[in-house]
Structures are given as C-alpha cells and as structure tokens.
PDB file of C-alpha atoms in Angstrom:
ATOM      1  CA  MET A   1       0.000   0.000   0.000  1.00 46.00           C
ATOM      2  CA  GLU A   2       1.427   3.330  -1.068  1.00 52.00           C
ATOM      3  CA  THR A   3       0.888   6.542   0.835  1.00 53.00           C
ATOM      4  CA  LYS A   4       1.526  10.029  -0.329  1.00 58.00           C
ATOM      5  CA  SER A   5       4.587  11.510   1.297  1.00 58.00           C
ATOM      6  CA  GLY A   6       2.791  14.853   1.720  1.00 66.00           C
ATOM      7  CA  GLY A   7      -0.069  13.136   3.527  1.00 80.00           C
ATOM      8  CA  LYS A   8       2.308  11.360   5.900  1.00 86.00           C
ATOM      9  CA  LYS A   9       4.152  14.588   6.651  1.00 86.00           C
ATOM     10  CA  LYS A  10       0.903  16.420   7.323  1.00 89.00           C
ATOM     11  CA  PHE A  11      -0.264  13.613   9.592  1.00 91.00           C
ATOM     12  CA  ASP A  12       3.024  13.618  11.519  1.00 90.00           C
ATOM     13  CA  ALA A  13       2.834  17.399  11.879  1.00 90.00           C
ATOM     14  CA  TYR A  14      -0.731  17.057  13.149  1.00 90.00           C
ATOM     15  CA  ILE A  15       0.322  14.433  15.712  1.00 90.00           C
ATOM     16  CA  GLU A  16       3.133  16.688  16.935  1.00 88.00           C
ATOM     17  CA  ALA A  17       0.731  19.634  17.222  1.00 84.00           C
ATOM     18  CA  VAL A  18      -1.674  17.532  19.295  1.00 83.00           C
ATOM     19  CA  LYS A  19       1.168  16.380  21.558  1.00 82.00           C
ATOM     20  CA  ASP A  20       2.267  19.993  22.026  1.00 76.00           C
ATOM     21  CA  GLN A  21      -1.259  20.995  23.017  1.00 73.00           C
ATOM     22  CA  GLN A  22      -1.567  18.155  25.513  1.00 73.00           C
ATOM     23  CA  LYS A  23       1.670  18.761  27.363  1.00 72.00           C
ATOM     24  CA  SER A  24       0.364  21.844  29.124  1.00 68.00           C
ATOM     25  CA  VAL A  25       0.549  20.172  32.523  1.00 68.00           C
ATOM     26  CA  LEU A  26       4.174  21.124  33.110  1.00 70.00           C
ATOM     27  CA  TRP A  27       4.929  24.515  34.621  1.00 73.00           C
ATOM     28  CA  PRO A  28       6.378  26.482  31.677  1.00 75.00           C
ATOM     29  CA  ASP A  29       3.628  25.196  29.403  1.00 71.00           C
ATOM     30  CA  VAL A  30       0.932  26.116  31.926  1.00 74.00           C
ATOM     31  CA  LEU A  31       2.326  29.638  32.063  1.00 71.00           C
ATOM     32  CA  ARG A  32       2.271  29.885  28.269  1.00 70.00           C
ATOM     33  CA  GLY A  33      -1.304  28.575  28.134  1.00 70.00           C
ATOM     34  CA  GLY A  34      -2.440  30.971  30.847  1.00 77.00           C
ATOM     35  CA  ARG A  35      -0.934  33.857  28.946  1.00 78.00           C
ATOM     36  CA  SER A  36      -2.946  32.975  25.846  1.00 78.00           C
ATOM     37  CA  VAL A  37      -6.158  32.756  27.892  1.00 82.00           C
ATOM     38  CA  ASP A  38      -5.456  36.156  29.443  1.00 84.00           C
ATOM     39  CA  GLU A  39      -4.866  37.551  25.976  1.00 84.00           C
ATOM     40  CA  LEU A  40      -8.172  36.101  24.793  1.00 86.00           C
ATOM     41  CA  PHE A  41     -10.103  37.591  27.728  1.00 88.00           C
ATOM     42  CA  TRP A  42      -8.503  41.036  27.870  1.00 89.00           C
ATOM     43  CA  LYS A  43      -7.273  41.735  24.325  1.00 88.00           C
ATOM     44  CA  GLY A  44      -9.421  39.464  22.182  1.00 86.00           C
ATOM     45  CA  ALA A  45      -7.335  36.968  20.222  1.00 83.00           C
ATOM     46  CA  ARG A  46      -8.292  37.096  16.557  1.00 82.00           C
ATOM     47  CA  ASP A  47      -7.300  33.471  15.929  1.00 84.00           C
ATOM     48  CA  ALA A  48      -9.355  31.959  18.769  1.00 86.00           C
ATOM     49  CA  PRO A  49     -11.574  29.011  17.791  1.00 89.00           C
ATOM     50  CA  LEU A  50     -15.345  29.349  18.005  1.00 91.00           C
ATOM     51  CA  ILE A  51     -15.603  27.121  21.084  1.00 93.00           C
ATOM     52  CA  GLN A  52     -13.203  29.380  23.017  1.00 90.00           C
ATOM     53  CA  ARG A  53     -15.214  32.428  22.003  1.00 91.00           C
ATOM     54  CA  ILE A  54     -18.391  30.725  23.226  1.00 94.00           C
ATOM     55  CA  GLY A  55     -16.657  29.933  26.528  1.00 94.00           C
ATOM     56  CA  VAL A  56     -15.619  33.564  26.955  1.00 93.00           C
ATOM     57  CA  ALA A  57     -19.185  34.691  26.245  1.00 94.00           C
ATOM     58  CA  ILE A  58     -20.584  32.283  28.863  1.00 96.00           C
ATOM     59  CA  PHE A  59     -17.987  33.462  31.382  1.00 95.00           C
ATOM     60  CA  ALA A  60     -18.961  37.068  30.600  1.00 96.00           C
ATOM     61  CA  LEU A  61     -22.632  36.243  31.162  1.00 96.00           C
ATOM     62  CA  ALA A  62     -21.748  35.176  34.705  1.00 97.00           C
ATOM     63  CA  TYR A  63     -20.235  38.621  35.334  1.00 96.00           C
ATOM     64  CA  LEU A  64     -23.293  40.306  33.839  1.00 97.00           C
ATOM     65  CA  ALA A  65     -25.673  38.188  35.953  1.00 98.00           C
ATOM     66  CA  VAL A  66     -23.841  39.112  39.157  1.00 97.00           C
ATOM     67  CA  ALA A  67     -23.927  42.757  38.044  1.00 97.00           C
ATOM     68  CA  VAL A  68     -27.719  42.545  37.698  1.00 97.00           C
ATOM     69  CA  VAL A  69     -27.954  41.135  41.232  1.00 96.00           C
ATOM     70  CA  PHE A  70     -25.875  44.019  42.572  1.00 95.00           C
ATOM     71  CA  VAL A  71     -28.044  46.519  40.672  1.00 95.00           C
ATOM     72  CA  SER A  72     -31.140  45.086  42.353  1.00 96.00           C
ATOM     73  CA  ILE A  73     -29.401  45.307  45.739  1.00 93.00           C
ATOM     74  CA  ALA A  74     -28.387  48.890  44.992  1.00 94.00           C
ATOM     75  CA  ILE A  75     -31.973  49.809  44.096  1.00 93.00           C
ATOM     76  CA  GLU A  76     -33.479  48.103  47.165  1.00 94.00           C
ATOM     77  CA  GLN A  77     -31.017  49.528  49.677  1.00 94.00           C
ATOM     78  CA  ALA A  78     -30.110  52.760  47.861  1.00 92.00           C
ATOM     79  CA  SER A  79     -26.465  51.765  48.160  1.00 91.00           C
ATOM     80  CA  TRP A  80     -23.961  53.664  46.042  1.00 92.00           C
ATOM     81  CA  ALA A  81     -21.248  51.108  46.810  1.00 94.00           C
ATOM     82  CA  ALA A  82     -23.333  48.278  45.363  1.00 93.00           C
ATOM     83  CA  CYS A  83     -24.114  50.420  42.334  1.00 94.00           C
ATOM     84  CA  LEU A  84     -20.419  51.135  41.792  1.00 96.00           C
ATOM     85  CA  PHE A  85     -19.532  47.464  42.137  1.00 95.00           C
ATOM     86  CA  ALA A  86     -22.313  46.552  39.698  1.00 96.00           C
ATOM     87  CA  ALA A  87     -20.966  49.074  37.193  1.00 96.00           C
ATOM     88  CA  LEU A  88     -17.485  47.565  37.532  1.00 97.00           C
ATOM     89  CA  LEU A  89     -18.804  44.032  37.002  1.00 97.00           C
ATOM     90  CA  PHE A  90     -20.926  45.173  34.075  1.00 97.00           C
ATOM     91  CA  GLY A  91     -17.892  46.835  32.502  1.00 97.00           C
ATOM     92  CA  VAL A  92     -15.756  43.710  32.830  1.00 96.00           C
ATOM     93  CA  GLY A  93     -18.551  41.506  31.488  1.00 96.00           C
ATOM     94  CA  ALA A  94     -19.142  43.840  28.548  1.00 96.00           C
ATOM     95  CA  TRP A  95     -15.404  43.899  27.812  1.00 95.00           C
ATOM     96  CA  PHE A  96     -15.310  40.097  27.742  1.00 94.00           C
ATOM     97  CA  VAL A  97     -18.345  39.957  25.429  1.00 94.00           C
ATOM     98  CA  ARG A  98     -16.674  42.498  23.155  1.00 93.00           C
ATOM     99  CA  ASN A  99     -13.538  40.375  22.967  1.00 91.00           C
ATOM    100  CA  ALA A 100     -15.536  37.187  22.401  1.00 91.00           C
ATOM    101  CA  LEU A 101     -17.313  38.749  19.424  1.00 89.00           C
ATOM    102  CA  ARG A 102     -14.233  40.497  18.063  1.00 82.00           C
ATOM    103  CA  LYS A 103     -12.909  38.974  14.872  1.00 73.00           C
TER     104      LYS A 103
END
C-alpha cells in the first residue's frame, strides 16, 4: 500500500501539534497557556476558535448576571457602593463579550 509523502508529513505534523497541546501540565507550558487565555479575555485573540469564544461569552454572562444582582441590591437599599460594584462588574462583562465577538 502506497501513501503520499505529503499526507504522511501532514499527519506527523498534526500528531506533533496535538502532543504539544496536551503537554500543558508542566509549569512552563501552563504559564504559556495561561498567557494565551489572558490575551483572549482582555485583548481578544483574533485566531481563537469558536468554542473558546463561546466559553468567553458564557464566562462574561456570569459577570453580567452578578452585576444585575448588585443593581437590584443597589436599588433596594439605595447603596452607592453596590451600584459602583455593579458598574465595575458590568464593565468587565461587557469587555469580555466584546472580545468574544471580536474577529
């Protein structure tokens, strides 16, 4: 059975890429992976896969939900501190949504 040499090389490159992605349990690799996640959340990585963008959007919805809770607390108790905290959470959540939708 003959195989194309280009196909074999592509397959080997794919296997190496998968191995590189799975070795993120050692300290320097964890640091590198964390850096890319921080970049995705705060700067919006343009090459992020769709599933990562969906994850960022879900994470942002958690911030927005907590912000809504703090807004209701601020309205009930007329608390400026709760209102300020809600605005901060809303800003962070909106920033994450912006970066999730950025392409």
